[in-house]
Structure formats: structure tokens, C-alpha cells
PDB file of C-alpha atoms in Angstrom:
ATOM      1  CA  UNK U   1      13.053 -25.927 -16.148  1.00 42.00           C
ATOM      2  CA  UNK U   2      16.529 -27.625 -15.616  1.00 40.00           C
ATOM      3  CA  UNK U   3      16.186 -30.655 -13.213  1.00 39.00           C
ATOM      4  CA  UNK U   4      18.348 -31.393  -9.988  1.00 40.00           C
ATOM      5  CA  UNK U   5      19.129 -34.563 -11.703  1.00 37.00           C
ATOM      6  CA  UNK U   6      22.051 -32.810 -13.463  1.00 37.00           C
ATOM      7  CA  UNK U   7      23.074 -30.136 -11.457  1.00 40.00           C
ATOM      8  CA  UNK U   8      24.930 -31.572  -8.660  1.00 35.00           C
ATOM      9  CA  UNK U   9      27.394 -32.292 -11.726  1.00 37.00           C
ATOM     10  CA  UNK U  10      27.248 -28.977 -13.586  1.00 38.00           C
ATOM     11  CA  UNK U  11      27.973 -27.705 -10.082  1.00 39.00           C
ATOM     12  CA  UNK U  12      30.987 -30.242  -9.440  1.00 36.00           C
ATOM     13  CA  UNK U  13      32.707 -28.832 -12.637  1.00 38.00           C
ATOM     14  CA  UNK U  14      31.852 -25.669 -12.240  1.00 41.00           C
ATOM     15  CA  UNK U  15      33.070 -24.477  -8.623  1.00 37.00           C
ATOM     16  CA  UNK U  16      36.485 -24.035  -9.102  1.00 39.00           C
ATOM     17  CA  UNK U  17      35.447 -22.575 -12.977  1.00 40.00           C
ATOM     18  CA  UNK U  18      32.697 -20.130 -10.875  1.00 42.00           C
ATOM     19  CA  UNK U  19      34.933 -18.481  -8.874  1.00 38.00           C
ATOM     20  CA  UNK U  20      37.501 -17.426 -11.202  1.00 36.00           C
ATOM     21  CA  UNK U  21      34.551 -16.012 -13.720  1.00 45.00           C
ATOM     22  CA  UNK U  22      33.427 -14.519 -11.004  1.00 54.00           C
ATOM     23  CA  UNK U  23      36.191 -12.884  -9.470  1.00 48.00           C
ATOM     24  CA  UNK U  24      37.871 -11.621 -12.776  1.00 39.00           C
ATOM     25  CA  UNK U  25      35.418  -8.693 -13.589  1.00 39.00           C
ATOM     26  CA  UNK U  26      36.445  -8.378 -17.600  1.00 37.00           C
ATOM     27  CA  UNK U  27      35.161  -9.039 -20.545  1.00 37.00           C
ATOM     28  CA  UNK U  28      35.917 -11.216 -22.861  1.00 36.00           C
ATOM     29  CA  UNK U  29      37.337 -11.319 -26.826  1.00 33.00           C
ATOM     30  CA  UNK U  30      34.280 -10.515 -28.030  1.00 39.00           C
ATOM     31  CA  UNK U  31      33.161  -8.029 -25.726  1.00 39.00           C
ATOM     32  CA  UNK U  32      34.206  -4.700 -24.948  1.00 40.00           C
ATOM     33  CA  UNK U  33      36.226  -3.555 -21.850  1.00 40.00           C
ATOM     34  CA  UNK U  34      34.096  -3.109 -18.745  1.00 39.00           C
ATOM     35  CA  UNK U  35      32.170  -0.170 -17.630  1.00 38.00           C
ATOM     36  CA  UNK U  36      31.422  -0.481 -14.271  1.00 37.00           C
ATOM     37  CA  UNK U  37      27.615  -0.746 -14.453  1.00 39.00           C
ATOM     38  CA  UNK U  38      26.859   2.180 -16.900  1.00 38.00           C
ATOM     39  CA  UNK U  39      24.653   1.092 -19.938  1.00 39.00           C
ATOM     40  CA  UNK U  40      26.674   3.154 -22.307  1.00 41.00           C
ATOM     41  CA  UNK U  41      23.784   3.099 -24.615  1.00 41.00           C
ATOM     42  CA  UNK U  42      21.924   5.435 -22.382  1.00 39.00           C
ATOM     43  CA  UNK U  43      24.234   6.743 -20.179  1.00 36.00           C
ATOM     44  CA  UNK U  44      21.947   5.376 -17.203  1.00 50.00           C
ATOM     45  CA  UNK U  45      23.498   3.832 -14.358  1.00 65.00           C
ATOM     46  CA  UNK U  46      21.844   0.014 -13.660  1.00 82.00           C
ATOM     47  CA  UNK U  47      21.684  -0.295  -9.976  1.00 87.00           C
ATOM     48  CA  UNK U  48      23.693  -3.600  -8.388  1.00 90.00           C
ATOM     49  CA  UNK U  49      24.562  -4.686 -11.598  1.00 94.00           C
ATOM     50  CA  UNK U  50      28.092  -5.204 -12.126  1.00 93.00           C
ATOM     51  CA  UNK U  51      30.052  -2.411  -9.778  1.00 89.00           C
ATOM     52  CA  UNK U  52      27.330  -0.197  -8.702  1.00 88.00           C
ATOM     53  CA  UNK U  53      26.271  -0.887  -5.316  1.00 86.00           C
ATOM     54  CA  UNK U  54      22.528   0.312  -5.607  1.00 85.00           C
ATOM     55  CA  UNK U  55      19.481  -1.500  -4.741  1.00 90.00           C
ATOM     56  CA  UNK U  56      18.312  -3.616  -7.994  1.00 94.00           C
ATOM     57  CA  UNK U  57      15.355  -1.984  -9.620  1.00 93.00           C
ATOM     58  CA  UNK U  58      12.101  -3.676 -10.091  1.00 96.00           C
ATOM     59  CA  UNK U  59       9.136  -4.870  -8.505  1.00 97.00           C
ATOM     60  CA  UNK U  60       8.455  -5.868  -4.965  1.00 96.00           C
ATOM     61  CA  UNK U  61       7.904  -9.614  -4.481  1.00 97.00           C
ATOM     62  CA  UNK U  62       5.582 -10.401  -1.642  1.00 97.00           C
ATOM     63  CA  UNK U  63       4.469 -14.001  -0.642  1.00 98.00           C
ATOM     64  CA  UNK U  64       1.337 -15.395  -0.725  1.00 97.00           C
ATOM     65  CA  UNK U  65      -0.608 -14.519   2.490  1.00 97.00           C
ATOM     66  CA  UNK U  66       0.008 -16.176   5.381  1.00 96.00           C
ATOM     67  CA  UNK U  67       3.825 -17.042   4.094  1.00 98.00           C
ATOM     68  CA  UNK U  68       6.239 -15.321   5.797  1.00 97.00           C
ATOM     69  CA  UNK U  69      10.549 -15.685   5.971  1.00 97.00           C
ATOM     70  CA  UNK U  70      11.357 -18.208   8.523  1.00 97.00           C
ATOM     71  CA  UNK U  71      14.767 -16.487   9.186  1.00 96.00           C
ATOM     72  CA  UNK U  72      18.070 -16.041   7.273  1.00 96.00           C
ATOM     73  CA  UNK U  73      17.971 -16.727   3.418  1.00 97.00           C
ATOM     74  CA  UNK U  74      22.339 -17.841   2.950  1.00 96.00           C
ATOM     75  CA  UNK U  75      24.246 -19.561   0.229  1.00 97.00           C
ATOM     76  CA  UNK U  76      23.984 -23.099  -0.089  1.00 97.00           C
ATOM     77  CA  UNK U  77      27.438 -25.531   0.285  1.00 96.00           C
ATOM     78  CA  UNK U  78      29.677 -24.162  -1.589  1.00 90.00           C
ATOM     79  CA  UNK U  79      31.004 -27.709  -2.462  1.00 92.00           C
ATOM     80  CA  UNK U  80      28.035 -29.994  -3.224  1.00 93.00           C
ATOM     81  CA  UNK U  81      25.453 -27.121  -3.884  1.00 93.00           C
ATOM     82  CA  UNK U  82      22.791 -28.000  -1.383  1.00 96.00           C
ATOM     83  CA  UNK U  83      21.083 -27.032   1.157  1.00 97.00           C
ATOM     84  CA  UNK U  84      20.378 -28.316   4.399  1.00 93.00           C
ATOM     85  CA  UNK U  85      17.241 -30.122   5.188  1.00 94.00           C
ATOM     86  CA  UNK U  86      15.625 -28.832   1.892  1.00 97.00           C
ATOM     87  CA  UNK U  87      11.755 -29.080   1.910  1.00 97.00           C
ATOM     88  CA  UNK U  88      11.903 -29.583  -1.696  1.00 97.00           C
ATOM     89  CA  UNK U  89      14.763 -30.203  -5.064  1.00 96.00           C
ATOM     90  CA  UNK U  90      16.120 -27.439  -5.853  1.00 96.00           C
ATOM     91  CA  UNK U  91      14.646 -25.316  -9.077  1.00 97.00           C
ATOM     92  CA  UNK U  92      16.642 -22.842 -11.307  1.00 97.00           C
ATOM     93  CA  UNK U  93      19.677 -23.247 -13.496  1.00 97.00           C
ATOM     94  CA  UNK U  94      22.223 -21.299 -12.246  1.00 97.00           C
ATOM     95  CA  UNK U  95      25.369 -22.348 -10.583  1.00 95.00           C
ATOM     96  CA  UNK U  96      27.543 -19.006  -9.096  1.00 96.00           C
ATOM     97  CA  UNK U  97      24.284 -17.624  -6.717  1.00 98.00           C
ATOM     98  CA  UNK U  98      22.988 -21.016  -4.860  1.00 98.00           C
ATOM     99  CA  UNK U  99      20.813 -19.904  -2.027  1.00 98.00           C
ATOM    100  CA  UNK U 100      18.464 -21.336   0.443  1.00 98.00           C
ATOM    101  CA  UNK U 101      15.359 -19.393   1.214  1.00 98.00           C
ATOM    102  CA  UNK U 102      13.327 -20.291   4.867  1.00 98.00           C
ATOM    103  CA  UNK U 103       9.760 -19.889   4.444  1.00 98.00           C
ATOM    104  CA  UNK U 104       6.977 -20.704   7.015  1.00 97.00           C
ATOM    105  CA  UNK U 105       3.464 -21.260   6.548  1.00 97.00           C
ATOM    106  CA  UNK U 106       0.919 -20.634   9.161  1.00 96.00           C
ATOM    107  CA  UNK U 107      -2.112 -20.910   7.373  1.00 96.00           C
ATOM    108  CA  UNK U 108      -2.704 -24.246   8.434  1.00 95.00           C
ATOM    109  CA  UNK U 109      -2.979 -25.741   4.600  1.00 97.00           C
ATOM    110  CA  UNK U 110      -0.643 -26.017   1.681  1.00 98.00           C
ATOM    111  CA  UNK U 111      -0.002 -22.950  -0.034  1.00 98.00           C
ATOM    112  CA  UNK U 112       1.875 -22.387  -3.800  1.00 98.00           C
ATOM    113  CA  UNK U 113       4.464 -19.748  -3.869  1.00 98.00           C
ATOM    114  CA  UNK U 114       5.801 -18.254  -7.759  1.00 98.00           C
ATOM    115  CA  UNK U 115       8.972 -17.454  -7.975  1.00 98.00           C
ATOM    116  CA  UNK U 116       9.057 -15.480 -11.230  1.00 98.00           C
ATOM    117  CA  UNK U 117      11.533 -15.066 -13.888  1.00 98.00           C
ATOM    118  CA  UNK U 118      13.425 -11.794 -13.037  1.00 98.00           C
ATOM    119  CA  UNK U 119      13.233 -12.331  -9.285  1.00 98.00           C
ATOM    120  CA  UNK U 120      16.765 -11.042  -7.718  1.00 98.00           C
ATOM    121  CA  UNK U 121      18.274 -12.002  -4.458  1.00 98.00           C
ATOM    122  CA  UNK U 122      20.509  -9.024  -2.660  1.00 97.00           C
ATOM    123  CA  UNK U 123      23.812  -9.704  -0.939  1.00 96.00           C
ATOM    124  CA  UNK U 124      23.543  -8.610   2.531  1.00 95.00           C
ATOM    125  CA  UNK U 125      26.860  -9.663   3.473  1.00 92.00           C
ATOM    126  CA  UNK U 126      28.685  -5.872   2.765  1.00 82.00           C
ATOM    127  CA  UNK U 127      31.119  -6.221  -0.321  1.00 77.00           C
ATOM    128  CA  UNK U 128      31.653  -9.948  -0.682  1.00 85.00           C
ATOM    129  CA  UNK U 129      28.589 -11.890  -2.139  1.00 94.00           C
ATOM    130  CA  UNK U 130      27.158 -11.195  -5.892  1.00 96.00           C
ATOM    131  CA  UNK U 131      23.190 -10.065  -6.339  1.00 97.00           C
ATOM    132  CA  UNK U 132      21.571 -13.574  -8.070  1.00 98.00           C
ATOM    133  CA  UNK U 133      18.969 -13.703 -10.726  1.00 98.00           C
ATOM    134  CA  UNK U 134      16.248 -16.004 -11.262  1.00 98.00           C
ATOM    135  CA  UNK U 135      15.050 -16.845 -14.900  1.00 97.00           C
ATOM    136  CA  UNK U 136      13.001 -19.536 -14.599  1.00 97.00           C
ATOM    137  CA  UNK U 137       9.362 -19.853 -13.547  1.00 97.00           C
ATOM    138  CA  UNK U 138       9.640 -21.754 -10.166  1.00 97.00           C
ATOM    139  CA  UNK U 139       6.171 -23.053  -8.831  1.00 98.00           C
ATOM    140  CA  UNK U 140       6.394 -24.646  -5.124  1.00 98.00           C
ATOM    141  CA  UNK U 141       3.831 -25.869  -2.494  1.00 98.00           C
ATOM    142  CA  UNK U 142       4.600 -25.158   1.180  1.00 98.00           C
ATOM    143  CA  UNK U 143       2.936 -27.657   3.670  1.00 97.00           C
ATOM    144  CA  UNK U 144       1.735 -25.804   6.705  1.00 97.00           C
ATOM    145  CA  UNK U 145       4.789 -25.203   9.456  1.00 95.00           C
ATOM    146  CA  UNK U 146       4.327 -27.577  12.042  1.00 89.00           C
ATOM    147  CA  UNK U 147       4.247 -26.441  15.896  1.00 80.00           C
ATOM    148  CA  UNK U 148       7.195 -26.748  17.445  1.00 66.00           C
ATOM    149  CA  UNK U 149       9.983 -24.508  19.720  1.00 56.00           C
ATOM    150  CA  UNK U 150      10.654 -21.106  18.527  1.00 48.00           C
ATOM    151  CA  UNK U 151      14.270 -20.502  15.946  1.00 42.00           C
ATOM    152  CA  UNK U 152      17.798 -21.915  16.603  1.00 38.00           C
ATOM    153  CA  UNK U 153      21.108 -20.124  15.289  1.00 41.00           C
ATOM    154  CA  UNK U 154      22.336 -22.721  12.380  1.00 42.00           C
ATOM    155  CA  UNK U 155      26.079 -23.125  11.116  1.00 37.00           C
ATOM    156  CA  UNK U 156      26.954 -20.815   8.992  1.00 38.00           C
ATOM    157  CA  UNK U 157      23.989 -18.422   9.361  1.00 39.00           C
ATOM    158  CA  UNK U 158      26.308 -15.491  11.076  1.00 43.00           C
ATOM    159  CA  UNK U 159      23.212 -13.065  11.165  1.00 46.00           C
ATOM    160  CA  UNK U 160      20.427 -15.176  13.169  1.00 57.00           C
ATOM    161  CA  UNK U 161      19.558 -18.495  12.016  1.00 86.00           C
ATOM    162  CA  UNK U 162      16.720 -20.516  10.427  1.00 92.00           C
ATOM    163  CA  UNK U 163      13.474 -21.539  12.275  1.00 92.00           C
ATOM    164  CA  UNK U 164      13.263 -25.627  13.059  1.00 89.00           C
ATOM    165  CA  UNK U 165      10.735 -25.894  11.398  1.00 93.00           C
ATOM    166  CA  UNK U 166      11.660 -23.655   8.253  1.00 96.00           C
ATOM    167  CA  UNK U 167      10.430 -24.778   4.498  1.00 97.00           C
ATOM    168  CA  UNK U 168      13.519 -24.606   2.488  1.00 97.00           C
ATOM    169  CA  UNK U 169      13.452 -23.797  -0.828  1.00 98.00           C
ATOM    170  CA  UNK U 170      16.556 -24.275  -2.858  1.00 98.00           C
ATOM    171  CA  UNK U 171      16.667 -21.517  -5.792  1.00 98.00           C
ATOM    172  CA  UNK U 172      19.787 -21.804  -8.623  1.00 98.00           C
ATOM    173  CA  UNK U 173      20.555 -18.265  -9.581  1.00 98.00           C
ATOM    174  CA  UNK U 174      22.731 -16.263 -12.033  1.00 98.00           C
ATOM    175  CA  UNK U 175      25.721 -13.966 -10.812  1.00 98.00           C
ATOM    176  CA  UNK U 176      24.931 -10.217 -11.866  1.00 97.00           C
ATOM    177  CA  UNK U 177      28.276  -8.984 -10.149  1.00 96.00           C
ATOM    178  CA  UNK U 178      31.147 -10.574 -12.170  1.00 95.00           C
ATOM    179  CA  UNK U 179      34.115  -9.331  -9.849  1.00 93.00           C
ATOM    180  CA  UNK U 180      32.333 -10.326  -6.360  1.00 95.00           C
ATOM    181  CA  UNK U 181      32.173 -13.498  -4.319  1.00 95.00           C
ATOM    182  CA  UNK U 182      30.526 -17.066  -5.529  1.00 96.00           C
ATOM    183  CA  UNK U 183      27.466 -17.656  -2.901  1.00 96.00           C
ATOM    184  CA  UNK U 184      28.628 -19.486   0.253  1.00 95.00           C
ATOM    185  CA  UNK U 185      27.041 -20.883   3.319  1.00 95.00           C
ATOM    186  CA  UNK U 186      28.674 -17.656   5.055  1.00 94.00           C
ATOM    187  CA  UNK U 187      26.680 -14.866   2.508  1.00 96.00           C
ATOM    188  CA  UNK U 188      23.508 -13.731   3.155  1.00 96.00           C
ATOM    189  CA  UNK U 189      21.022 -12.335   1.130  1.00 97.00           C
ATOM    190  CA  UNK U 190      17.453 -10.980   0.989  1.00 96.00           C
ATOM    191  CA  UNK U 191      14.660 -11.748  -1.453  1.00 97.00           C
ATOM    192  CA  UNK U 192      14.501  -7.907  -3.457  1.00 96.00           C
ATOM    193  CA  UNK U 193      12.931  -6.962  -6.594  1.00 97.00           C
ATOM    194  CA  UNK U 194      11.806  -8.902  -9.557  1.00 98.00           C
ATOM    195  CA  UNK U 195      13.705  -6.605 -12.393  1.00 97.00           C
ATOM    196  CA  UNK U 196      12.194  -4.144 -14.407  1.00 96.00           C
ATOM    197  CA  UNK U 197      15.485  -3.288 -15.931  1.00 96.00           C
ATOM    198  CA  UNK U 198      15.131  -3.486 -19.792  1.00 96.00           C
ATOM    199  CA  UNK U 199      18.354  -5.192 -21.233  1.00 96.00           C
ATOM    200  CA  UNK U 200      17.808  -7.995 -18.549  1.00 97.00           C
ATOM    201  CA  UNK U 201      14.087  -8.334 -19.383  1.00 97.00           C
ATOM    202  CA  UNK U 202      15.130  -8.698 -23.004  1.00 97.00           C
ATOM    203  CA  UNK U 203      17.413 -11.261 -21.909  1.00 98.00           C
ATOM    204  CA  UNK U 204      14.608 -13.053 -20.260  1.00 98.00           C
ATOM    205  CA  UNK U 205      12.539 -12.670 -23.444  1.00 97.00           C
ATOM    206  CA  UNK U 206      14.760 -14.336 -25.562  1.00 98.00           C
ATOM    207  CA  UNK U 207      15.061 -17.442 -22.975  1.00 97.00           C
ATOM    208  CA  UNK U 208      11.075 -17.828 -23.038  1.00 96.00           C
ATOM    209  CA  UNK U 209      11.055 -21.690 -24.148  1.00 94.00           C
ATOM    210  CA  UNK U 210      14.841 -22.602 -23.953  1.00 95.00           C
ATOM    211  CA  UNK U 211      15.749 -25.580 -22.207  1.00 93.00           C
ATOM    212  CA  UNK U 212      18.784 -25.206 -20.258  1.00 96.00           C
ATOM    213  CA  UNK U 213      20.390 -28.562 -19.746  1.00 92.00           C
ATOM    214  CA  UNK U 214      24.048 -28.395 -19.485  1.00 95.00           C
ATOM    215  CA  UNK U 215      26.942 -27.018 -18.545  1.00 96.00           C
ATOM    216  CA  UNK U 216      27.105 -25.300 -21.974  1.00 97.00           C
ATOM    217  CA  UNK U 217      23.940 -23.795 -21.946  1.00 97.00           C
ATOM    218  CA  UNK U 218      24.415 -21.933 -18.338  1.00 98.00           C
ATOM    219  CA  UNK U 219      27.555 -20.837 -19.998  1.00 97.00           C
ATOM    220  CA  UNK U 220      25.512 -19.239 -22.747  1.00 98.00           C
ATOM    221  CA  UNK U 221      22.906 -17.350 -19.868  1.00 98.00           C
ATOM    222  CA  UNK U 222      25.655 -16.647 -17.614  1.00 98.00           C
ATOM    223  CA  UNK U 223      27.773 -14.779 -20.317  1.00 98.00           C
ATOM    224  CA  UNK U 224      24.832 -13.043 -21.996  1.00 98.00           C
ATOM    225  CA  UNK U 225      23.941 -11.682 -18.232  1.00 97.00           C
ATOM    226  CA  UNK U 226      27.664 -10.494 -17.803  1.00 97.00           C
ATOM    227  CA  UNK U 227      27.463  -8.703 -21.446  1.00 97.00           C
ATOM    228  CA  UNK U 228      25.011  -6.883 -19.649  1.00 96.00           C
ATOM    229  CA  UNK U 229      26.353  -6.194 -16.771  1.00 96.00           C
ATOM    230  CA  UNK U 230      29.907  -5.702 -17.010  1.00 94.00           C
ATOM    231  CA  UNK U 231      29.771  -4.444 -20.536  1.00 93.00           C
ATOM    232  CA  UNK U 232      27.834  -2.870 -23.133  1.00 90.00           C
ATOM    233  CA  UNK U 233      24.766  -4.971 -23.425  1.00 95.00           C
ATOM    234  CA  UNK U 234      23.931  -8.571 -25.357  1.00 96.00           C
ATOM    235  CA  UNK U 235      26.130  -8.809 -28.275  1.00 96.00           C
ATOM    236  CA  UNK U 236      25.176 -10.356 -32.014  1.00 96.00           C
ATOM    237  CA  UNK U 237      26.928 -13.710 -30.468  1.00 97.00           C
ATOM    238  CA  UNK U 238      25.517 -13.631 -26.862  1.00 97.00           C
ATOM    239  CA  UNK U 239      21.674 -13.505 -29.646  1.00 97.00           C
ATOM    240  CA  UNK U 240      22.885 -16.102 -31.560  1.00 97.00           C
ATOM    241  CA  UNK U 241      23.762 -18.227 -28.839  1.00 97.00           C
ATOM    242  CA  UNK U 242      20.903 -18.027 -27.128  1.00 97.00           C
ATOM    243  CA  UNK U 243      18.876 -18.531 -30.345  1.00 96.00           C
ATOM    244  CA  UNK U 244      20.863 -22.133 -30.618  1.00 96.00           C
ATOM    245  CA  UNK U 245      19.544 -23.246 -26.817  1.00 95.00           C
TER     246      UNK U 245
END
């Protein structure tokens, strides 16, 4: 799993990068043209990847019982990449879907959440923010919530706010909607499906092992996901690539 250590610099270089590979929605020399979320291998529409607007497919993730959403998940800064008052560094690899997810534990001991490959986070903010993807494991410990006054409308959380006391767990996530917006402390989003869709589980096959380290290497993952999304599917170079991680 890529380390915070380096991100805060992959995410310096990248933001102004991010939002114009976001916000272009085309593909690339090698690629062909778009198709607005049809896998024309089977003619089967992929819901919220690239244009369709659909619920992604998958698996429900539930937390751990006695876990439980202490209020808005939103995008992190959209400058520095963090979070406020994280409860812990932040885990994933991505750079275009930063969000920060409120949990609260009222069990009354620590309690280990997994965050699983293929988990997807849903734009609730209506036809600005992109759907994010998670592919890496992402183990973390939440200390019980300590008492304390009820929830408190943050900055920047338009739709409600965070609890005081909320366990925030910074998650580094791929874009899945090429022409939509970069995650911003103004976008919020909901923890949906882990993804049962087939070219993105291959995907997340062929990354089993791979050590994503750089700026280069998120390139690689971020346009093998848009091959998939915006186009036709992984391509012989989006394999090789991936192969070289």
C-alpha cells in the first residue's frame, strides 16, 4: 500500500494535471474514441462508469457492528489533499477522488474496519463530483467515540456536518467519471458498493502485488481505469503497463 509519505507531493503535481484529465472525457492515442459507458464488447451498459448516471453495481459494504457514519463523508482540500482532524494517515493511492469518511464507534473498544479493494464511493453532489474507486486493501482500527455534545455543521459540509467526535478516515481513490469534477471539500459522497463489475475486477486482479509508488504508477491505474470506463476496455499497453509496476 502507497504511504502518505509521498502523496502530499504526487498530489502537489498532480492538482492542476487532475482536473484537466478529469474534465476532458476522451481518450487518448492509443485508445479508441469514447462511448459513453457502454462496454462495446457486450453491449451492456456499466452503471456510473464514465457517462451513465446509474448506481455502481456490486456488493453492499456494511461496517463492523457497532460502527456507524458519524455524518457527511466530503472531499478532502482540494489543495493539500487532507482532511481535517484525521483520526488516522490517509491509505489508498489515488489522487482525483480524495475523501474523508466520519465513522463513530460506540462499542466502547477498538474495532478494525476493511476497506476492500473494489470499494466505490458515490457522488451525491447532483452532476459535479466523479464516483471514486478503492484498490487497495485498507485495514484501520477505530478507538471507541468518546462522549461528548451531539454533531456541529463543519465548513464545507453543505449537507449536515460531521459529529465532534467523528473518526476520520482519509481514503485516496481513483476517478471512474473522466469528464466530471476532481473531489472537493464542497462534494459529497456516500460509501456504495464494492464492484462486481468484471473489466474493473480484472483490473484489480492484475494490481494484486503491485506497489504503487509514484506519480507514474497512479498514471498507469488511473489510465487503465479510464480505458475502461470511457472506452473500450484495458488495452495490450494499459496490460503491459501494469505488468511493469
Amino acid at each position: 500500500m502507497a504511504q502518505a509519505a509521498w502523496k502530499w507531493m504526487v498530489v502537489a503535481a498532480a492538482v492542476g494535471a487532475g482536473v484537466m484529465a478529469c474534465d476532458g472525457g476522451g481518450g487518448g492515442p492509443n485508445n479508441p474514441p469514447p462511448i459513453n459507458g457502454l462496454d462495446a464488447g457486450t453491449n451492456v451498459f456499466r452503471p456510473g462508469l464514465g457517462d451513465d448516471e446509474g448506481e455502481p453495481e456490486g456488493t453492499p459494504f456494511t461496517l463492523p457492528e457497532g460502527l456507524s457514519y458519524a455524518g457527511t463523508t466530503v472531499g478532502a482540500d482540494d489543495i493539500t489533499g487532507e482532511c481535517q482532524n484525521p483520526g488516522t494517515e490517509s491509505s489508498g493511492s489515488g489522487t482525483y477522488v480524495r475523501v474523508c469518511v466520519p465513522l463513530r464507534n460506540d462499542t466502547g473498544a477498538p474495532v478494525e474496519v476493511v476497506f476492500p479493494p473494489g470499494l466505490i464511493v458515490v457522488s451525491t453532489s447532483e452532476g459535479r463530483g466523479q464516483n471514486g474507486l478503492l484498490i487497495e486493501r485498507t485495514i484501520i482500527t477505530v478507538p471507541p467515540t468518546p462522549p461528548g455534545p451531539g454533531g456541529r455543521d463543519d465548513a464545507g459540509t453543505p449537507d449536515g456536518g460531521v459529529e465532534e467526535n467523528a473518526f476520520i478516515v482519509p481514503l485516496n481513490m481513483y476517478c471512474l467519471n473522466e469528464a466530471l469534477d476532481p473531489s472537493n471539500p464542497y462534494i459529497t459522497y456516500r460509501v456504495g458498493n464494492v464492484t462486481s463489475d468484471e473489466a474493473l475486477q480484472e483490473l484489480l486482479r492484475l494490481l494484486e502485488g503491485k506497489v504503487i509508488d509514484s506519480l507514474d504508477d497512479v498514471g498507469v491505474v488511473q489510465h487503465a481505469l479510464y480505458s475502461i470506463t470511457e472506452s473500450h476496455g484495458l488495452t495490450t499497453e494499459d496490460r503491459e503497463d501494469i505488468d511493469d509496476l
